[in-house]
Amino acid sequence: MNIASATPLLRVEKLNKSYAKGIGGRHRTRILRDVSFELHRGQTLGLVGESGSGKSTTAACVMGLTAADSGLIEFDGVDLTTLSKAGMRRMRRRIQMVFQDPNGSLDPRFTVADLVEEPLIVHGVTDSAERSRRVSEVLDRVGISVKQAQRYPFAFSGGQRQRIAIARALVLNPDLVVLDEPVSALDVSIQAQVLNLLSELQDELGLTYLFIVHDLAVARLMSHDIAVMNAGEIVEAGTSADVFDNTTHPYTRALLDAVPGARRRAAQNRTVAQQRTTAALATAGTADAMEGM
Amino acid sequence: MQSNAPSLPVPRLTVDGGPDPERNDPVLSVRGLRTDFETAVGTVHAVRDVSFDLRKGQRLAIVGESGSGKSAMAMSLMGLVPPPGRVVGGSVRLNGKEIVGLDDAGISKVRGKDIGLVFQDPMAALDPLKTIGSQFVETIRVHQDVSVKAARKMAADLLGEVGVNDAARRLSDYPHQYSGGMRQRVLIAMAIANDPSVVVADEPTTALDVTTQAQVLDLLAKICDERGNALVMITHNLGIVEELCDSVNVMYAGRFVECTSTGALFASPGHPYSKALLDCVIDPATARRGALPAIPGSPPDLSVDEPGCPFAPRCPIGRDQERCAVERPQPRTLSNGAVVRCHFAYDPQGETA
Amino acid sequence: MTSTVLKRLGVALATIFGASIFTFVLLRKVPGDPARAIAGDTATEETIAALRKSMGLDDNLFVQYGNYMGSLLRGDFGFSYSTGNSVGTLLGQRLPATLELGLLSVIIAIVAAVLAASFAVYSRRRWPDQAVRFASSLAMGSPPFWIALLALMVFSIQLGIFPGPEGRLSPGMLKPPNVTGMFTVDSLLAGRWGTFANAAWHLLLPATIVALGPFAFLSRLYRNQLRGTLRETFVAVSQSHGLRRFPVYNRHVAPHGLLSLLPAASLLFADLLAGSLLVEKVFGWPGIGSMTADAIIQKDFAVVQAVLLLAAVLYVVVSLLADILMTAADPRTRVGAR
């Protein structure tokens, strides 16, 4: 695209993975079929699909949490699939992940400050003054005060817990952050806060996001590029605007058409008159009821 | 999103040729409903003085975020508030019958028969040790005096009606042999098996994929059309409201803050919270990278009931208003018929009323 | 499912093999010389040395183990020096007494635990639940042999409603004709009601005491399982369909609780073995437990070894059966997804 992004930060090529099924593994279920994409520095790739599409497995492969059967995962020029355990551990520092359910990823027995500090200890930052400086810096950045950070995760709302999870991912100064449905467990009003935070962080810190998401609207809002996955395959890929405005694949079309509200708006012209009548009648009923309060 | 649709005239039933006898008596009438949860750290007032009427064939959305009290309200309608919660006040009348205060025998006659509930998570909503058939037959025979064989036939017909192929054979299957979407179809069929006049659907598609979600919504709409039962749709998704419901009650901190028609809500939301919610909705057709309007702060703690408006600390208007901090807004009607609890609601006829 | 069963079977065999090595080595490495114990305090060093040689105790461990396994496979469990009988004969005499005691204990423990926990959970009031939890803490915290002594003092010596530590039948009562070796069953088969009543009377107190530990464990497990299941969505769903509390409980809650008891069977069995060892001793019950207690004191290798191995085999078989039953009873493992 542009000159700066000539070499991608993450390049995935022909990733394949299948699971054995049944007795003796006679049948194999292919969950990734030749998955290939490139992700450039400072950009967001939205990996869109429904459950079972393979989007989360792709993320797990990139994180080194599961091994692919074949294919290449190249991060900053290094093939992750050939790295030793120790090599992968060093690389892990540069690739962090934020999960859907912040409750599951935050150990309730530790204070928030401890939780955010932990990755630094794990990755051998021995200077404790340096650690606490880094922790307060990153907590401040996600909007959690140092005083609040002495509390335990359960004392926080879902949105705040997701901020804490983001802080935990960012404390190591990663290059790539894999976001696995980071807002789908949150309310709409909170969702917007977290999405805004993620966008700001990306702009300020030059982060690169691999954004796993099922919500098309969120995908479009956040992503420079989109890859649509179905049954282990990328069926359509391109820039955000291309995929959404010039949809070519019927599956993408089906996904777009299924979004509640979008369908109604499409059909709105036809039924506008009828709707108004219904609405008028309905309001009358409700208004009567509330006056009785 | 704020379309330029004209604001609605003040609607009154009597205006257009007298009341429709079909719609006159509410099938569900809720007055002053209050539900509390006794917890170790204090009493959570989840539902605080909720009133509304639902008429035959009406499709009402209850919109709110988590912690707004919408699910506790849905459970209160069924007498199914899980302990340590309980209904502490108010009245719920179903087809004229009061159900608050009924004992197990009394409420069991109402559940499933007058009011059916569709739950959020279809994966957890069926007993994994029992076949679909046996659970379905059980559901039918609770309220209808029919043989097991006849009930099985009815079950197969209902499953066919909700779109399960080869229904008679699939009755012998166990829940884990069904996909999520299929399970939700089964649960919808079970909820309507005894022809309740009200169906409450509590976030019925939240746990489903988007394409499956669309199918389930279509199914709910079809069933309500064909059977004429009223629908209460509990949701946080405004897209679902727009698509499926004719009227909408927006809930915040255990109370309705706006009761209006769907058209009016989308055309000109009255309550600042409703407006903020609409602003947060991202439209895939127009979304661009950039800052989203967000509601600052987080939902209030429901264990305290402070005198002012609970939305005030997050409200673009109420933040700076002394009145919003000290005086609880009472319901009032705007020029488009919407009823809001707000001192400074946006009225379509003026800037703020 | 077949492959799962085969896999489990392999693991079971490996466990038994491991247990045989473990018990064998353990008993030969504990302090105390069995040859000295058998020969008695007055024996000369030469006699002891000769005895050690004849018992094969001077061979290296591998040879000893080889000999041991060889005879085991021929059905020879060795010779008990302290009683002068073959271990096989001893086991044949004593196993039925222990089985009878053990089976009744299991039945008492399961029935009592299920009833108590069901009542505690179903009543929804606080006191039944607290009572059951208190009872199970008490049962869990008290050593069975101490309870056995206490029970003897109260029920047989003070109150006289149960017999003293006189074994399986009153003195002078004739044994029923031997079919299963379990007196209650054999007397019923022979139609000797008096003998049956007497045998049951002797059985009840020790069986109840052995059942205490398993009861404590099972009642807690069952209670927790019931409470967990009550919170499941499908329970609320069946209530929403109009089912009343009892049918919901009966059809959708209890089966999940009962299913959860199956994997506990092997733990239950371990509890039972530990409990019966000293309780049998206190009640003079002529079973495996009292025999083992004696054999440990006498350093009678062959007996302890045979009992430990038997326990390991039974333990493995019980957990294997429980696993297979569990797989068969749960449709999620029995029937594949579509």
PDB file of C-alpha atoms in Angstrom, chain A residues 14-20 28-35 57-58 60-61 65-71 232:
ATOM      1  CA  LYS A  14      -1.041 -21.116   3.501  1.00  0.00           C
ATOM      2  CA  LEU A  15      -1.852 -22.003   7.069  1.00  0.00           C
ATOM      3  CA  ASN A  16      -3.507 -25.408   7.347  1.00  0.00           C
ATOM      4  CA  LYS A  17      -4.795 -27.249  10.350  1.00  0.00           C
ATOM      5  CA  SER A  18      -7.062 -30.216  10.869  1.00  0.00           C
ATOM      6  CA  TYR A  19      -8.275 -32.228  13.823  1.00  0.00           C
ATOM      7  CA  ALA A  20      -8.649 -35.988  13.977  1.00  0.00           C
ATOM      8  CA  ARG A  28     -10.092 -35.320   9.737  1.00  0.00           C
ATOM      9  CA  THR A  29     -11.896 -32.032  10.083  1.00  0.00           C
ATOM     10  CA  ARG A  30     -10.065 -29.259   8.306  1.00  0.00           C
ATOM     11  CA  ILE A  31     -10.392 -26.127  10.390  1.00  0.00           C
ATOM     12  CA  LEU A  32      -7.936 -23.956   8.487  1.00  0.00           C
ATOM     13  CA  ARG A  33      -7.565 -24.166   4.713  1.00  0.00           C
ATOM     14  CA  ASP A  34      -4.706 -22.238   3.113  1.00  0.00           C
ATOM     15  CA  VAL A  35      -5.193 -19.174   5.253  1.00  0.00           C
ATOM     16  CA  THR A  57      -7.774 -20.826  15.618  1.00  0.00           C
ATOM     17  CA  THR A  58      -5.853 -18.512  13.310  1.00  0.00           C
ATOM     18  CA  ALA A  60      -4.141 -19.115  18.419  1.00  0.00           C
ATOM     19  CA  CYS A  61      -1.639 -20.156  15.746  1.00  0.00           C
ATOM     20  CA  LEU A  65      -0.862 -21.399  21.484  1.00  0.00           C
ATOM     21  CA  THR A  66      -1.532 -24.130  18.973  1.00  0.00           C
ATOM     22  CA  ALA A  67       0.574 -25.478  16.134  1.00  0.00           C
ATOM     23  CA  ALA A  68      -0.562 -25.421  12.537  1.00  0.00           C
ATOM     24  CA  ASP A  69      -0.097 -28.557  10.402  1.00  0.00           C
ATOM     25  CA  SER A  70       1.602 -26.587   7.673  1.00  0.00           C
ATOM     26  CA  GLY A  71       2.169 -23.039   6.565  1.00  0.00           C
ATOM     27  CA  GLY A 232     -11.661 -22.355   7.705  1.00  0.00           C
TER      28      GLY A 232
END
